[in-house]
Structure formats: C-alpha cells, structure tokens
C-alpha cells in the first residue's frame, strides 16, 4: 500500500522540489540574519506543508491524466491507471492533502500558504487540465507552478519576495524546466506523439528544440547575475553551471545522435539543479551558523 500511495502522489517529484524550497528558506534566514533555532517551527511547517501540497498536485495530475498515462510506457503502471487505487480514494487523498498542506503552510506564514495554493492551482488547472493537451507551450505554462517552491520557502521566513536573491531562484527554476523537459520530450518522443501530447520536439522537431533550448540556456546564464548583490560566489557557481550546460548543448547536438544528446542534457539538468541549490543551502547555513 505504501508503494501505491507513493506512486499516486509522485514522491520522486516531491523530493526534487524540496531542494529549491529549502534553498529559498535557508537563503531567507541568511539574508535577514535570523536565528536558525528560532525558525525551526517555520521550517517544520514549511516542510510538511510543501510535501502535502506537492503530493496533492501529483495526485490530481495522475487522476486527470489516466487516459494519457495508459498509453505511455513509463506511466502505464501508475496506480490510477491500473486501478490499484480507486478514483474516489485518490481524489479524497488529494483533497485532504491539499487542505492539510495549505493549513500547515499558513502556520509558517499566510503568504507561504497563498503561494502554495497558487502553485497547486497552476499545476492542476492551467497546466494539467488545459495546456498540456492543447499547446506546444505547455512546458512554459507548467514552469510557473514548478518554480513556486523557492518562493514558498522564502515566504515561510520573510514576506519580502521581491528581493533579487529569491527572484533569482524563482526565475532560474522557471528557465531550468524548459531544457529539462525538452530533453525528456526528445527521449519520449514516440510516447508523447502516441498520447497526443504536443511537446515541442513532437510538434516542431529536434532542430527547433535545439535552438529554443539554447535560447533559454542563455537566459539562464544571464539570470546568474541576480545573485550578485548577495554573493559573487553564488553568482559564479550559477554562471559556470549555466555556461557548461550551453557548451554541452552545442557540442552534443553536433557530435551526438538526438537520443544521446537528449539523455546527456537530461542528466546535466539534474546535476545543475542539485549542485546549484545545494550550494545555496550550504552557503546560507554556513553563513547563518558562523555569522559570516
């Protein structure tokens, strides 16, 4: 039963999204020179609330996409497709997790709760229920929801979400999703085509995907400078990671077949996200603990 619940709420996605959430949270603590111990209640409620809201979003998505998932190799064994979990049980699970998650985030801060609900709504309605099946720009639309975790983490500590540092995290998380999901779109080209999902590589082809990927990678590199007011070290790490990704894209496109290029780009995207946000977390915690 545990495996069924885990697959229904997409625990893998929850875990990956908690990293940028903690990056926003710890960076806010460091930026405003707050005591880490004093913030433990907010950290706890932000963690629990984020897990629940993200899990609810995954469950709603699985429920709505049962027809698509049934014809795609990587998703056809999801419990909502195989009926290992009934529609009503999955729906109630999503509803209860939504309510509990929003309440938990509200205990951290009202703004964190609002952002959490906005992220859930954007993922379920504009992305899952509308754009995913209708437009080649579904990735761009879905990226807005995917970029809310660092805002949730920051807002749980401080309501000033217009600070350049958290805007940097937010914008980087938005831009990062395009090259990441374009790579998935190439790797799963035939599955998405069979399911009728208009991913960019399916509709516009590999060459258009390559140029659009590079466009977003250039933006990603430029976004690095949003960290400059806080830390030149973070700026440099972000700049080098983005530059390496662009170099890999250009080299890989001309030297590898599309499948290998997409796989390499996908792996690098995971390394980019993990290294960058882990660096932000470590930098923030070290600076907070040692008053640097």
CSV table of C-alpha atoms in Angstrom, one decimal:
chain,number,residue,atom,x,y,z
A,1,UNK,CA,0.0,0.0,0.0
A,2,UNK,CA,2.9,2.3,0.7
A,3,UNK,CA,4.2,1.9,-2.8
A,4,UNK,CA,0.8,2.6,-4.2
A,5,UNK,CA,0.4,5.9,-2.2
A,6,UNK,CA,4.0,6.9,-3.1
A,7,UNK,CA,3.3,6.5,-6.8
A,8,UNK,CA,0.0,8.3,-6.6
A,9,UNK,CA,1.5,11.4,-5.0
A,10,UNK,CA,4.7,11.2,-7.0
A,11,UNK,CA,7.2,11.1,-4.2
A,12,UNK,CA,10.1,11.5,-6.6
A,13,UNK,CA,8.9,14.9,-7.7
A,14,UNK,CA,8.2,15.9,-4.1
A,15,UNK,CA,11.8,15.1,-3.1
A,16,UNK,CA,13.3,17.0,-6.0
A,17,UNK,CA,11.1,20.1,-5.4
A,18,UNK,CA,12.0,20.2,-1.7
A,19,UNK,CA,15.6,21.1,-2.6
A,20,UNK,CA,14.7,24.5,-4.2
A,21,UNK,CA,12.2,25.0,-1.3
A,22,UNK,CA,14.9,24.6,1.2
A,23,UNK,CA,17.2,26.8,-0.9
A,24,UNK,CA,14.7,29.7,-0.7
A,25,UNK,CA,14.1,29.1,3.0
A,26,UNK,CA,17.7,28.9,4.1
A,27,UNK,CA,18.6,31.9,1.9
A,28,UNK,CA,15.9,34.0,3.5
A,29,UNK,CA,17.2,33.1,7.0
A,30,UNK,CA,20.8,34.1,6.0
A,31,UNK,CA,19.7,37.2,4.1
A,32,UNK,CA,17.8,38.7,7.1
A,33,UNK,CA,20.4,37.4,9.6
A,34,UNK,CA,17.8,35.4,11.6
A,35,UNK,CA,18.5,32.8,14.3
A,36,UNK,CA,18.2,29.3,12.9
A,37,UNK,CA,16.9,27.8,16.1
A,38,UNK,CA,14.1,30.4,16.3
A,39,UNK,CA,13.0,29.4,12.8
A,40,UNK,CA,12.6,25.7,13.5
A,41,UNK,CA,8.8,25.9,13.8
A,42,UNK,CA,8.5,27.7,10.4
A,43,UNK,CA,10.9,25.3,8.9
A,44,UNK,CA,8.8,22.4,10.1
A,45,UNK,CA,5.5,23.7,8.9
A,46,UNK,CA,7.0,24.8,5.5
A,47,UNK,CA,8.4,21.2,5.1
A,48,UNK,CA,5.2,19.4,6.0
A,49,UNK,CA,3.0,21.9,4.0
A,50,UNK,CA,5.2,21.6,0.9
A,51,UNK,CA,5.2,17.8,1.0
A,52,UNK,CA,1.4,17.7,1.3
A,53,UNK,CA,0.7,20.4,-1.4
A,54,UNK,CA,3.1,18.9,-3.8
A,55,UNK,CA,1.7,15.4,-3.2
A,56,UNK,CA,-1.8,16.7,-3.7
A,57,UNK,CA,-0.8,18.2,-7.1
A,58,UNK,CA,0.7,14.9,-8.1
A,59,UNK,CA,-2.4,13.0,-7.2
A,60,UNK,CA,-4.7,15.4,-9.1
A,61,UNK,CA,-2.4,15.2,-12.1
A,62,UNK,CA,-2.5,11.4,-12.0
A,63,UNK,CA,-6.3,11.3,-11.8
A,64,UNK,CA,-6.8,13.7,-14.7
A,65,UNK,CA,-4.2,12.1,-16.9
A,66,UNK,CA,-5.3,8.5,-16.6
A,67,UNK,CA,-6.1,8.2,-20.3
A,68,UNK,CA,-2.7,9.6,-21.4
A,69,UNK,CA,-0.8,7.6,-18.8
A,70,UNK,CA,-2.4,4.4,-20.1
A,71,UNK,CA,-0.7,4.6,-23.5
A,72,UNK,CA,2.8,5.8,-22.3
A,73,UNK,CA,5.3,3.2,-21.4
A,74,UNK,CA,6.8,5.0,-18.4
A,75,UNK,CA,3.4,5.8,-16.8
A,76,UNK,CA,1.1,2.9,-17.7
A,77,UNK,CA,1.8,1.2,-14.4
A,78,UNK,CA,0.7,4.1,-12.2
A,79,UNK,CA,-1.9,3.0,-9.6
A,80,UNK,CA,-4.5,5.4,-11.0
A,81,UNK,CA,-4.2,3.6,-14.4
A,82,UNK,CA,-4.1,0.0,-13.0
A,83,UNK,CA,-6.9,0.8,-10.5
A,84,UNK,CA,-4.7,-0.3,-7.6
A,85,UNK,CA,-6.2,2.8,-6.1
A,86,UNK,CA,-9.8,3.8,-6.9
A,87,UNK,CA,-10.7,7.2,-8.4
A,88,UNK,CA,-12.6,8.2,-5.2
A,89,UNK,CA,-9.8,7.2,-2.9
A,90,UNK,CA,-7.2,9.1,-4.9
A,91,UNK,CA,-9.5,12.1,-5.1
A,92,UNK,CA,-10.1,12.2,-1.4
A,93,UNK,CA,-6.4,11.7,-0.8
A,94,UNK,CA,-5.7,14.8,-3.0
A,95,UNK,CA,-8.4,16.9,-1.3
A,96,UNK,CA,-7.2,16.0,2.2
A,97,UNK,CA,-3.6,16.6,1.4
A,98,UNK,CA,-4.5,20.0,-0.1
A,99,UNK,CA,-6.4,21.2,2.9
A,100,UNK,CA,-3.8,19.9,5.4
A,101,UNK,CA,-0.9,21.3,3.3
A,102,UNK,CA,-2.4,24.8,3.0
A,103,UNK,CA,-3.1,24.9,6.7
A,104,UNK,CA,0.4,23.8,7.5
A,105,UNK,CA,1.9,26.4,5.2
A,106,UNK,CA,-0.4,29.0,6.8
A,107,UNK,CA,1.1,28.2,10.2
A,108,UNK,CA,4.5,29.1,8.7
A,109,UNK,CA,3.1,32.3,7.1
A,110,UNK,CA,0.0,33.4,5.3
A,111,UNK,CA,2.0,34.3,2.2
A,112,UNK,CA,3.6,30.8,2.0
A,113,UNK,CA,0.1,29.3,2.1
A,114,UNK,CA,-1.1,31.6,-0.7
A,115,UNK,CA,1.9,30.8,-2.9
A,116,UNK,CA,1.4,27.1,-2.1
A,117,UNK,CA,-2.2,27.2,-3.2
A,118,UNK,CA,-1.3,29.2,-6.3
A,119,UNK,CA,1.3,26.6,-7.3
A,120,UNK,CA,-1.2,23.8,-6.9
A,121,UNK,CA,-3.8,25.6,-8.9
A,122,UNK,CA,-1.4,26.5,-11.7
A,123,UNK,CA,-0.3,22.9,-11.9
A,124,UNK,CA,-3.7,21.3,-11.9
A,125,UNK,CA,-5.8,23.8,-14.0
A,126,UNK,CA,-3.8,25.9,-16.5
A,127,UNK,CA,-1.2,23.1,-17.0
A,128,UNK,CA,-2.8,19.6,-16.4
A,129,UNK,CA,-6.3,20.4,-17.5
A,130,UNK,CA,-5.7,22.8,-20.3
A,131,UNK,CA,-2.3,23.5,-21.8
A,132,UNK,CA,-0.7,20.0,-21.6
A,133,UNK,CA,-3.0,18.7,-24.3
A,134,UNK,CA,-3.6,21.8,-26.3
A,135,UNK,CA,-0.4,23.8,-26.9
A,136,UNK,CA,3.3,23.4,-27.6
A,137,UNK,CA,3.9,26.0,-24.9
A,138,UNK,CA,2.6,23.6,-22.2
A,139,UNK,CA,6.1,23.4,-20.7
A,140,UNK,CA,6.3,27.2,-20.3
A,141,UNK,CA,2.9,27.3,-18.7
A,142,UNK,CA,3.7,24.5,-16.3
A,143,UNK,CA,7.0,26.0,-15.3
A,144,UNK,CA,5.2,28.7,-13.3
A,145,UNK,CA,3.9,26.1,-10.9
A,146,UNK,CA,7.2,24.3,-10.8
A,147,UNK,CA,9.0,27.5,-9.8
A,148,UNK,CA,6.9,28.2,-6.7
A,149,UNK,CA,8.9,26.0,-4.2
A,150,UNK,CA,11.7,28.6,-3.6
A,151,UNK,CA,9.1,31.3,-3.1
A,152,UNK,CA,7.3,29.1,-0.6
A,153,UNK,CA,10.5,28.5,1.4
A,154,UNK,CA,11.4,32.2,1.4
A,155,UNK,CA,7.9,33.4,2.2
A,156,UNK,CA,7.8,31.0,5.2
A,157,UNK,CA,10.6,33.1,6.7
A,158,UNK,CA,10.0,36.6,5.3
A,159,UNK,CA,7.3,38.1,3.2
A,160,UNK,CA,9.6,40.2,1.0
A,161,UNK,CA,9.5,38.0,-2.1
A,162,UNK,CA,10.7,40.8,-4.4
A,163,UNK,CA,14.3,40.5,-3.1
A,164,UNK,CA,16.7,39.9,-6.0
A,165,UNK,CA,18.1,36.7,-4.4
A,166,UNK,CA,14.7,34.9,-4.3
A,167,UNK,CA,13.7,36.3,-7.7
A,168,UNK,CA,16.9,34.7,-8.9
A,169,UNK,CA,15.9,31.4,-7.5
A,170,UNK,CA,12.4,31.7,-8.9
A,171,UNK,CA,13.5,32.8,-12.4
A,172,UNK,CA,16.2,30.2,-12.6
A,173,UNK,CA,13.7,27.5,-11.6
A,174,UNK,CA,11.4,28.6,-14.4
A,175,UNK,CA,14.0,28.7,-17.1
A,176,UNK,CA,15.6,25.4,-16.0
A,177,UNK,CA,12.5,23.5,-16.7
A,178,UNK,CA,12.5,24.2,-20.4
A,179,UNK,CA,15.8,22.5,-21.3
A,180,UNK,CA,15.0,19.7,-18.8
A,181,UNK,CA,11.6,18.9,-20.2
A,182,UNK,CA,12.6,19.4,-23.8
A,183,UNK,CA,15.2,16.6,-23.2
A,184,UNK,CA,12.5,14.4,-21.8
A,185,UNK,CA,10.3,15.2,-24.8
A,186,UNK,CA,13.0,14.0,-27.2
A,187,UNK,CA,13.7,10.9,-25.3
A,188,UNK,CA,10.0,10.0,-25.0
A,189,UNK,CA,9.1,11.4,-28.5
A,190,UNK,CA,7.1,8.4,-29.7
A,191,UNK,CA,5.2,8.0,-26.4
A,192,UNK,CA,4.1,11.7,-26.3
A,193,UNK,CA,3.2,11.5,-30.0
A,194,UNK,CA,1.1,8.4,-29.4
A,195,UNK,CA,-0.6,10.0,-26.4
A,196,UNK,CA,-1.3,13.2,-28.3
A,197,UNK,CA,0.7,15.5,-26.0
A,198,UNK,CA,2.1,18.4,-28.1
A,199,UNK,CA,5.6,18.6,-26.7
A,200,UNK,CA,7.9,20.9,-28.6
A,201,UNK,CA,10.1,18.1,-30.1
A,202,UNK,CA,6.9,16.3,-31.3
A,203,UNK,CA,5.3,19.3,-32.9
A,204,UNK,CA,8.3,21.4,-34.1
A,205,UNK,CA,11.1,18.9,-34.4
A,206,UNK,CA,14.6,18.4,-33.0
A,207,UNK,CA,16.3,21.4,-34.7
A,208,UNK,CA,13.7,23.9,-33.3
A,209,UNK,CA,14.0,22.3,-29.9
A,210,UNK,CA,17.8,22.7,-30.0
A,211,UNK,CA,17.6,26.5,-30.8
A,212,UNK,CA,14.9,27.1,-28.2
A,213,UNK,CA,16.9,25.1,-25.6
A,214,UNK,CA,19.9,27.4,-26.3
A,215,UNK,CA,17.8,30.5,-26.0
A,216,UNK,CA,16.7,29.5,-22.5
A,217,UNK,CA,20.2,28.5,-21.5
A,218,UNK,CA,21.5,32.0,-22.5
A,219,UNK,CA,18.7,33.4,-20.3
A,220,UNK,CA,19.7,31.1,-17.5
A,221,UNK,CA,23.3,32.3,-17.7
A,222,UNK,CA,22.2,35.9,-17.5
A,223,UNK,CA,20.0,35.2,-14.6
A,224,UNK,CA,23.1,34.3,-12.6
A,225,UNK,CA,23.7,38.0,-12.0
A,226,UNK,CA,20.6,38.3,-9.9
A,227,UNK,CA,22.8,36.8,-7.1
A,228,UNK,CA,25.5,39.5,-7.5
A,229,UNK,CA,24.0,41.7,-4.8
A,230,UNK,CA,24.2,38.9,-2.3
A,231,UNK,CA,27.2,36.8,-3.2
A,232,UNK,CA,29.7,36.7,-6.1
A,233,UNK,CA,30.4,33.1,-5.2
A,234,UNK,CA,26.9,32.1,-5.9
A,235,UNK,CA,26.9,34.2,-9.0
A,236,UNK,CA,30.0,32.4,-10.3
A,237,UNK,CA,28.6,28.9,-9.5
A,238,UNK,CA,25.4,29.7,-11.3
A,239,UNK,CA,27.2,31.3,-14.2
A,240,UNK,CA,29.6,28.4,-14.7
A,241,UNK,CA,26.9,25.7,-14.4
A,242,UNK,CA,24.8,27.6,-17.0
A,243,UNK,CA,27.7,28.1,-19.3
A,244,UNK,CA,28.7,24.4,-19.0
A,245,UNK,CA,25.1,23.4,-19.9
A,246,UNK,CA,25.1,25.7,-23.0
A,247,UNK,CA,28.5,24.3,-24.1
A,248,UNK,CA,27.2,20.8,-23.7
A,249,UNK,CA,24.1,21.6,-25.7
A,250,UNK,CA,26.1,23.0,-28.6
A,251,UNK,CA,28.7,20.2,-28.6
A,252,UNK,CA,26.3,17.4,-28.0
A,253,UNK,CA,23.9,18.5,-30.7
A,254,UNK,CA,26.6,18.4,-33.4
A,255,UNK,CA,28.5,15.3,-32.1
A,256,UNK,CA,25.8,13.0,-30.8
A,257,UNK,CA,22.6,11.4,-32.1
A,258,UNK,CA,19.4,13.1,-30.8
A,259,UNK,CA,18.7,10.4,-28.3
A,260,UNK,CA,22.2,10.5,-26.7
A,261,UNK,CA,22.2,14.3,-26.8
A,262,UNK,CA,18.8,14.4,-25.0
A,263,UNK,CA,19.9,11.9,-22.4
A,264,UNK,CA,23.1,13.9,-21.7
A,265,UNK,CA,21.1,17.1,-21.4
A,266,UNK,CA,18.7,15.5,-19.1
A,267,UNK,CA,21.4,14.2,-16.8
A,268,UNK,CA,23.2,17.5,-16.8
A,269,UNK,CA,19.9,19.3,-15.9
A,270,UNK,CA,19.6,17.2,-12.8
A,271,UNK,CA,23.2,17.9,-11.8
A,272,UNK,CA,22.7,21.6,-12.5
A,273,UNK,CA,19.7,21.8,-10.2
A,274,UNK,CA,21.2,19.7,-7.4
A,275,UNK,CA,24.6,21.4,-7.4
A,276,UNK,CA,23.2,25.0,-7.6
A,277,UNK,CA,20.5,24.7,-5.0
A,278,UNK,CA,22.7,22.6,-2.7
A,279,UNK,CA,25.3,25.3,-2.9
A,280,UNK,CA,22.8,27.9,-2.0
A,281,UNK,CA,21.6,25.8,1.0
A,282,UNK,CA,25.2,25.1,2.2
A,283,UNK,CA,26.2,28.7,1.7
A,284,UNK,CA,23.2,30.0,3.6
A,285,UNK,CA,23.5,27.6,6.5
A,286,UNK,CA,27.3,28.1,6.9
A,287,UNK,CA,26.8,31.9,6.8
A,288,UNK,CA,23.9,31.7,9.3
A,289,UNK,CA,25.7,29.3,11.8
A,290,UNK,CA,29.0,31.1,11.7
A,291,UNK,CA,27.6,34.6,11.3
A,292,UNK,CA,29.6,35.2,8.1
